[in-house]
Coordinates of N, CA and C in Angstrom, one line a residue:
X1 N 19.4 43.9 26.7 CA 20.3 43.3 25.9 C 20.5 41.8 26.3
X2 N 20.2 41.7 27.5 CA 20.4 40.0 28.1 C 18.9 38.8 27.2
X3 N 19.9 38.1 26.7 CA 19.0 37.0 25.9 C 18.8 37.3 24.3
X4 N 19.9 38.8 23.6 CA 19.7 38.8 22.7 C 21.1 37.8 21.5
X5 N 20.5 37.8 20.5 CA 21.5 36.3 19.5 C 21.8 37.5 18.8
X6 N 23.3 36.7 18.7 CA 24.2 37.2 17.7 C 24.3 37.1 16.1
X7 N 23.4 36.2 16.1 CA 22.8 35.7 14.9 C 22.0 34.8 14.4
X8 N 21.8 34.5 13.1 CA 20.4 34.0 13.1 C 20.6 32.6 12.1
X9 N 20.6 31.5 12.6 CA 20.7 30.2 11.9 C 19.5 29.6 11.5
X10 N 19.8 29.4 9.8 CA 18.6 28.7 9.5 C 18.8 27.7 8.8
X11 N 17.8 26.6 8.3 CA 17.8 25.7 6.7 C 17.2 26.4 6.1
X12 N 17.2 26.0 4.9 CA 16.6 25.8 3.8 C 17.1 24.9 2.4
X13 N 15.7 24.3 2.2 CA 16.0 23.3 0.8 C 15.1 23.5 -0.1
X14 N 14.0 24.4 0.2 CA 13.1 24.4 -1.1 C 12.1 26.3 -0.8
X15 N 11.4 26.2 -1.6 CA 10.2 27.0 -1.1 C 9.5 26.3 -1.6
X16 N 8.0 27.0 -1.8 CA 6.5 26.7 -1.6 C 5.6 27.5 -2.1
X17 N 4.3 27.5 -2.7 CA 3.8 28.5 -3.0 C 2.4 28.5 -2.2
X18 N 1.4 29.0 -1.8 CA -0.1 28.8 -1.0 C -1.0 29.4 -1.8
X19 N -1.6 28.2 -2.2 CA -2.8 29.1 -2.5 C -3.8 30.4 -2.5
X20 N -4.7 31.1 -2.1 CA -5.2 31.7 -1.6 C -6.6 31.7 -1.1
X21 N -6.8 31.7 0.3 CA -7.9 31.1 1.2 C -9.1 32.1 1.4
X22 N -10.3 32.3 0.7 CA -10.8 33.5 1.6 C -10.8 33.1 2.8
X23 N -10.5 34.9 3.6 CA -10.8 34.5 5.6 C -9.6 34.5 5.8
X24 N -8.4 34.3 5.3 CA -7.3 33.9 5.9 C -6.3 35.4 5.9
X25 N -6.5 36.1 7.0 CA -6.1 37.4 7.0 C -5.1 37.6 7.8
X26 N -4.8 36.6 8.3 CA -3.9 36.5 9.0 C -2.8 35.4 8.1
X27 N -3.0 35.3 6.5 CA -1.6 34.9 5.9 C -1.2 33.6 6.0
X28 N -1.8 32.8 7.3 CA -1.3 31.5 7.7 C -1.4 30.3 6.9
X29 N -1.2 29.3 6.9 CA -1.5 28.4 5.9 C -1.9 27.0 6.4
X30 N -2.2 26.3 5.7 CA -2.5 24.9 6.0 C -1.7 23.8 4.9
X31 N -0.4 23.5 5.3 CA 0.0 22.5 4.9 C 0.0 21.3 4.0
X32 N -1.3 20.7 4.6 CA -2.2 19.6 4.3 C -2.6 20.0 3.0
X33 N -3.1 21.2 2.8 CA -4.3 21.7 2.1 C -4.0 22.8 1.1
X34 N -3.1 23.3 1.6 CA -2.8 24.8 0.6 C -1.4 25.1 -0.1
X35 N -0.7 24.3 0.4 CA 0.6 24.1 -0.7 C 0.3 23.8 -1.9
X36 N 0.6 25.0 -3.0 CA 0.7 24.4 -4.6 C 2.3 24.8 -4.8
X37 N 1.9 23.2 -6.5 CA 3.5 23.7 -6.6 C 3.0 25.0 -8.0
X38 N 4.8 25.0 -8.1 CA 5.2 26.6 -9.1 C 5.3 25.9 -10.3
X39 N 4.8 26.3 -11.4 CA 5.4 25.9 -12.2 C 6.2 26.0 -13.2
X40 N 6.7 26.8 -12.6 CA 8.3 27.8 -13.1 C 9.4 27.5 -12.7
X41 N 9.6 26.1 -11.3 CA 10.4 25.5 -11.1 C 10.7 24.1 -11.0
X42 N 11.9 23.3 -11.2 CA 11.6 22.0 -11.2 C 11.4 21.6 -9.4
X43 N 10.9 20.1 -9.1 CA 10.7 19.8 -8.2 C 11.7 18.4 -8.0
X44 N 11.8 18.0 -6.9 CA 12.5 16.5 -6.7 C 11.2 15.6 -6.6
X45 N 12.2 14.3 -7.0 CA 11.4 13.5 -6.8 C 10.0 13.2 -5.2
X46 N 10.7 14.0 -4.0 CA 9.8 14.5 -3.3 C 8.7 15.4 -3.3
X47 N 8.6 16.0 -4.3 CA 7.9 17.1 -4.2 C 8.5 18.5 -3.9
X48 N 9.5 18.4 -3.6 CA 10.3 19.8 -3.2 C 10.7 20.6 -3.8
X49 N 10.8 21.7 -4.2 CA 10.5 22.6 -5.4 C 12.4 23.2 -5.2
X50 N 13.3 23.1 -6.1 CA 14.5 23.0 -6.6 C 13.9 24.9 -6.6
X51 N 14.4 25.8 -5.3 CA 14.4 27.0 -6.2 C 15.9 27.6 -5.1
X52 N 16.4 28.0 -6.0 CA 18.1 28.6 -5.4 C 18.4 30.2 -5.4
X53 N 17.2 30.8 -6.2 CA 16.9 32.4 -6.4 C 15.8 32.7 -4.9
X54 N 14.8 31.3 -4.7 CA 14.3 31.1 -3.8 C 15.1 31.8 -2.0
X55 N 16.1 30.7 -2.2 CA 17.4 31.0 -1.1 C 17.8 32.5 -1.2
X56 N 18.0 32.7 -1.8 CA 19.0 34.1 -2.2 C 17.5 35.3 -1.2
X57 N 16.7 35.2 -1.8 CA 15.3 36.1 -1.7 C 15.5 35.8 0.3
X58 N 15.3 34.5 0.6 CA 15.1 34.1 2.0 C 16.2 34.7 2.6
X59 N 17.5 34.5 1.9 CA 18.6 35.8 2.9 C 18.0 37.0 2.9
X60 N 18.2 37.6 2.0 CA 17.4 39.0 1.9 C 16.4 39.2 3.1
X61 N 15.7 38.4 3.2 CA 14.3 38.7 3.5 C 14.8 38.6 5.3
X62 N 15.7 37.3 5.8 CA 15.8 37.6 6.9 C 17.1 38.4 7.4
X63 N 17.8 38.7 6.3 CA 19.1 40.2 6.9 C 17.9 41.1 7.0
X64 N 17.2 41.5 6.1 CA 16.4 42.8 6.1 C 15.5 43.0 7.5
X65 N 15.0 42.1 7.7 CA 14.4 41.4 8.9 C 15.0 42.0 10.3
X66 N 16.0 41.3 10.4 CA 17.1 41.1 11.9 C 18.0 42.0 11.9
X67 N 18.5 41.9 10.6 CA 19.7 42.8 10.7 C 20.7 42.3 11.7
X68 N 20.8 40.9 11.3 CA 22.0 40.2 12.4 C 22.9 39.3 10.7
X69 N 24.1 38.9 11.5 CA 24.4 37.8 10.4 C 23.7 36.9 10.4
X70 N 23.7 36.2 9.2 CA 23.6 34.7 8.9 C 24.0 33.5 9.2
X71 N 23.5 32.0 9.3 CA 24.5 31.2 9.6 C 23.4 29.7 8.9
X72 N 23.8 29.3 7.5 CA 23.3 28.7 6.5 C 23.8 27.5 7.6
X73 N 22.5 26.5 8.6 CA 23.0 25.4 9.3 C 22.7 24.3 8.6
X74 N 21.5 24.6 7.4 CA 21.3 23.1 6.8 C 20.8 23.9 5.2
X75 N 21.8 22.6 4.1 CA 21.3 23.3 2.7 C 21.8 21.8 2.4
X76 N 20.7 21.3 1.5 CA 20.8 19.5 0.7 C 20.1 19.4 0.0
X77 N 19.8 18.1 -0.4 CA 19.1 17.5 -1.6 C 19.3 15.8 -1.5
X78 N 17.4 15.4 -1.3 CA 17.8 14.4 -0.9 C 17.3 13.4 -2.5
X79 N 17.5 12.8 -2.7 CA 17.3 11.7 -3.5 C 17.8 9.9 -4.0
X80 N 17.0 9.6 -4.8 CA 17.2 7.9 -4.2 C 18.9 8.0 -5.3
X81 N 20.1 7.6 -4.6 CA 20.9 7.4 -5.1 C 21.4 5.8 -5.3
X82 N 21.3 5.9 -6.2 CA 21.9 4.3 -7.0 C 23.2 4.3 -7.4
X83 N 24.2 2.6 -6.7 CA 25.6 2.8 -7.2 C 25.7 2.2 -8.6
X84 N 26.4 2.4 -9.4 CA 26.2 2.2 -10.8 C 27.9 1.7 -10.9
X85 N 28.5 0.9 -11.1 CA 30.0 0.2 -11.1 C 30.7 0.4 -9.8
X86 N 30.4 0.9 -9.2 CA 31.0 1.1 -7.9 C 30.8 2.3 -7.2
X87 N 30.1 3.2 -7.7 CA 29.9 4.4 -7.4 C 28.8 5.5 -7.7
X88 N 29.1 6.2 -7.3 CA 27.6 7.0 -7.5 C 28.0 8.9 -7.9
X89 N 26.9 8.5 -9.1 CA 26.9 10.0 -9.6 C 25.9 10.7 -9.7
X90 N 26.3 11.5 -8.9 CA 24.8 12.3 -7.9 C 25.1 13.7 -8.4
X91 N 25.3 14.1 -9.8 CA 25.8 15.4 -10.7 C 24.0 16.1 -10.2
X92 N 23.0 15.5 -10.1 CA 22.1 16.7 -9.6 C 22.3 17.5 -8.2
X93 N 22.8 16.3 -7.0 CA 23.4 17.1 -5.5 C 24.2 18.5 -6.0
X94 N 25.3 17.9 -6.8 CA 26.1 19.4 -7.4 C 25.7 20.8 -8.0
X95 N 24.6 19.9 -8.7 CA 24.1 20.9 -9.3 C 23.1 21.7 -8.0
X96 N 22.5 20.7 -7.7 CA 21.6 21.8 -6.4 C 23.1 22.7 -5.8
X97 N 23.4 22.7 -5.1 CA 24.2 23.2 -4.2 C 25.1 23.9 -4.9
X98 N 25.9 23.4 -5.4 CA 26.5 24.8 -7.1 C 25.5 26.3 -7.1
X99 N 24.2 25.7 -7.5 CA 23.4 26.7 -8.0 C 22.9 27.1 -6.4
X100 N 22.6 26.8 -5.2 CA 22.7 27.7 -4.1 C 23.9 28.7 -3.4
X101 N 24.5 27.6 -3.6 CA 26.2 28.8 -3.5 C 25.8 29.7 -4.4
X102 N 26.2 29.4 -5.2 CA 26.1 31.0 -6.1 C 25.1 31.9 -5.8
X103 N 23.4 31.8 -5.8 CA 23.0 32.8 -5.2 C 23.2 33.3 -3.9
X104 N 24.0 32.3 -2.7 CA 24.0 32.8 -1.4 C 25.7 33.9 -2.0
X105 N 26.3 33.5 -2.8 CA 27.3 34.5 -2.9 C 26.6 35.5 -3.5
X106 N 25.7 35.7 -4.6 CA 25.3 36.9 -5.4 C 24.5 37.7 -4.5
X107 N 24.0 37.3 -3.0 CA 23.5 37.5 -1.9 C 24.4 38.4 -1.0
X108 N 25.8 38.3 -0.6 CA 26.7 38.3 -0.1 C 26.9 39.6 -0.8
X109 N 27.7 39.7 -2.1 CA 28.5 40.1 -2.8 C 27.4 41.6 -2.8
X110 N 26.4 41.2 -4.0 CA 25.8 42.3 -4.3 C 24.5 42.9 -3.5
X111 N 24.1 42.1 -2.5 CA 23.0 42.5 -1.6 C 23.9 42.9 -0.1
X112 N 24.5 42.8 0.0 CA 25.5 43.4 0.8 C 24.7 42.6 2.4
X113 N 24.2 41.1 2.3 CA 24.1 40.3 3.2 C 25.2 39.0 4.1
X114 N 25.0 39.7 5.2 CA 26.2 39.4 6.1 C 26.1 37.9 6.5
X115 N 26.8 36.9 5.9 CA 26.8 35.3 5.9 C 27.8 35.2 6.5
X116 N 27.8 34.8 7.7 CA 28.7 34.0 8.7 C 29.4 32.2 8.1
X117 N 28.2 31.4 7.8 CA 28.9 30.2 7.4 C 27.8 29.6 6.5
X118 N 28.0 28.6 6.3 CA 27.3 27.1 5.2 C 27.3 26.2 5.7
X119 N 27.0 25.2 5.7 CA 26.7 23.9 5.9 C 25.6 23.1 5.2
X120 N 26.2 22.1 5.0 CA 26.0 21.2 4.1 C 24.4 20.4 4.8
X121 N 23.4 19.5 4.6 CA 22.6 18.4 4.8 C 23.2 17.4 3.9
X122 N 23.7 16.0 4.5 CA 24.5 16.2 6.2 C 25.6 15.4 4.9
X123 N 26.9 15.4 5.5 CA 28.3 14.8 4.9 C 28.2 13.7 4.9
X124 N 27.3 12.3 5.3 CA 27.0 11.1 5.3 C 25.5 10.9 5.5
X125 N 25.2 9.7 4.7 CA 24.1 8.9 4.5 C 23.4 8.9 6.0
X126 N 21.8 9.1 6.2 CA 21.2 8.6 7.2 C 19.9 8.1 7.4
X127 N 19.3 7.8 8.1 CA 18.0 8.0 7.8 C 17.5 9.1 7.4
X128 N 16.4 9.3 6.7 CA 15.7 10.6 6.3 C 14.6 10.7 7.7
X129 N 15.1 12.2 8.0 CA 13.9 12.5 9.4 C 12.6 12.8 8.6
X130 N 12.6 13.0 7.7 CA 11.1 13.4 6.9 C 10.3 11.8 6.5
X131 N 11.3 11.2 6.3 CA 10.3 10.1 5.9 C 11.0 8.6 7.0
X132 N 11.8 8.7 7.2 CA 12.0 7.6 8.0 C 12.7 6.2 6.7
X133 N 13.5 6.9 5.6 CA 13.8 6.1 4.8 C 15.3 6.1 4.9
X134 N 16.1 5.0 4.6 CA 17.3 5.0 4.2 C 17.3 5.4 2.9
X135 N 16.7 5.5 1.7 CA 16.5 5.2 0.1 C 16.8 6.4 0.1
X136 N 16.5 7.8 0.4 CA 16.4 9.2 0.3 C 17.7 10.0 1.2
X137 N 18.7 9.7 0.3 CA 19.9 10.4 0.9 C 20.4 11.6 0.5
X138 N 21.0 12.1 1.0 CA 22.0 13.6 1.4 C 22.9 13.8 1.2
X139 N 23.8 12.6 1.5 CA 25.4 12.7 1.9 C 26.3 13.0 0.9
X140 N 27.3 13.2 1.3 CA 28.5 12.9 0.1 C 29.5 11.1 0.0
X141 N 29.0 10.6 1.2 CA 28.9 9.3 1.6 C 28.2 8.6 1.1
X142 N 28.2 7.3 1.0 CA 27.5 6.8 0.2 C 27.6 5.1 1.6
X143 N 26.0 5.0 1.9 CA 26.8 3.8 3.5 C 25.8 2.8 2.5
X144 N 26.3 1.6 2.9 CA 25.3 1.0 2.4 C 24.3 -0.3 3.4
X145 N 23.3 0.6 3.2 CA 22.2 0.2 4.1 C 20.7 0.6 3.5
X146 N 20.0 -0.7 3.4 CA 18.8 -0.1 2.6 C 17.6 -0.1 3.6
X147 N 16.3 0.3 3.2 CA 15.2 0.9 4.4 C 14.9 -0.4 5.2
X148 N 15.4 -1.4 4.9 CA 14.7 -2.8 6.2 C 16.3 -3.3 7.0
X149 N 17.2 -2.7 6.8 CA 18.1 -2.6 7.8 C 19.5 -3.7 7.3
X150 N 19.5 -3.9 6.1 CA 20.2 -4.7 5.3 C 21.4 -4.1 4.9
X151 N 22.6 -4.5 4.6 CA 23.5 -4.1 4.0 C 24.8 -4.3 4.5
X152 N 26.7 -4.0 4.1 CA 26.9 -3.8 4.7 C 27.7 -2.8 6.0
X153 N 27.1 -1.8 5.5 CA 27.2 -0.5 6.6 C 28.5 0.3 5.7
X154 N 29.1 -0.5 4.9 CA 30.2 -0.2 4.4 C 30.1 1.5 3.7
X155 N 30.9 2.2 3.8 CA 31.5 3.5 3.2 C 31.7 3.7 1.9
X156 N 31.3 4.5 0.8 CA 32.2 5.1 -0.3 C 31.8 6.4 -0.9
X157 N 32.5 7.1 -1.0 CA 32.4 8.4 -1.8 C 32.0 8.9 -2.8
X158 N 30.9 9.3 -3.1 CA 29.9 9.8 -4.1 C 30.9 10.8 -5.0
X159 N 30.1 11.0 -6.0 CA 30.8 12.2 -6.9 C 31.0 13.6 -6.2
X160 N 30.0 13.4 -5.7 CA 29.8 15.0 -5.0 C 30.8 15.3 -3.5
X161 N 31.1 14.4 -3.4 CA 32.2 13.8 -2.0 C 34.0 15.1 -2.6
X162 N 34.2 14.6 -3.8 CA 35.4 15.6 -4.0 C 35.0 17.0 -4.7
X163 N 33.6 17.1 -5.4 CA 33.2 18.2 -5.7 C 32.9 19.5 -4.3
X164 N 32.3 19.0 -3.3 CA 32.0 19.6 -2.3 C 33.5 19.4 -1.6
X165 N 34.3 19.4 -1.7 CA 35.7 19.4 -0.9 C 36.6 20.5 -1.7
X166 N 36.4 20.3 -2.9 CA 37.2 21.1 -3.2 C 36.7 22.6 -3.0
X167 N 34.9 22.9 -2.8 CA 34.3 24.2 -2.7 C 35.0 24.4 -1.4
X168 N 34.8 23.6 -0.1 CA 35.0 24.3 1.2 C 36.8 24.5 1.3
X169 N 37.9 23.9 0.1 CA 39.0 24.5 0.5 C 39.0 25.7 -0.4

């Protein structure tokens, strides 16, 4: 029993589909090479495939798995947000995360999968670790700072800033 977890923390922002390799019998994949997209889902401007039934399936897959709780440590959407009169309306972040809530509840509710917590990718603007950009944000913050280090640093609240506040009360 020494060294075993009480549960099992993951992200997720997208899935993926792989091609199929002869030789590859061991399932694995190659990144580089064997990622296609679906075309039954929309994608972001990254490439990242928008799937939220996606999520729902990946609980499933790891309660069934472990058989431990859950603990959703990173769920986002990153894209180039522009302030437009003072502000920024980022109604697709909502809609991402809207439509993952709901299936991690229809997860919950009707798959009888044991979710400990949520969390958001991330409550404020940062670099993106994937690309090393400021342009590709997260937040519900909005900083302003663009990818050659300009701006000034200043704070404001995205649309999604009171939408996502009023989910977590």
């Amino acid at each position: 029993k020494e060294g075993c977890v009480d549960y099992v923390g993951f992200s997720y922002y997208m899935s993926f589909a792989t091609q199929y390799t002869q030789g590859n019998e061991h399932y694995d994949y190659d990144e580089e090479n064997m990622l296609v997209r679906n075309p039954y889902i929309e994608a972001s401007k990254w490439g990242w495939q928008i799937d939220p039934v996606g999520f729902r399936y990946s609980l499933n897959w790891l309660y069934d798995h472990y058989r431990l709780p859950l603990f959703v440590v990173e769920n986002g959407y990153g894209e180039i947000d522009q302030v437009v009169d003072g502000t920024v309306d980022d109604t697709y972040r909502i809609d991402y995360m809207r439509d993952h809530i709901k299936e991690m509840q229809l997860a919950m509710s009707e798959d009888g999968v044991d979710v400990l917590g949520y969390t958001s990718w991330g409550p404020i603007d940062i670099v993106s670790a994937g690309t090393g950009e400021m342009k590709k944000r997260y937040g519900f913050i909005y900083v302003d700072k663009d990818d050659e280090g300009n701006g000034s640093l200043e704070r404001s609240k995205k649309k999604s800033f009171d939408w996502f506040k009023r989910v977590i009360e």
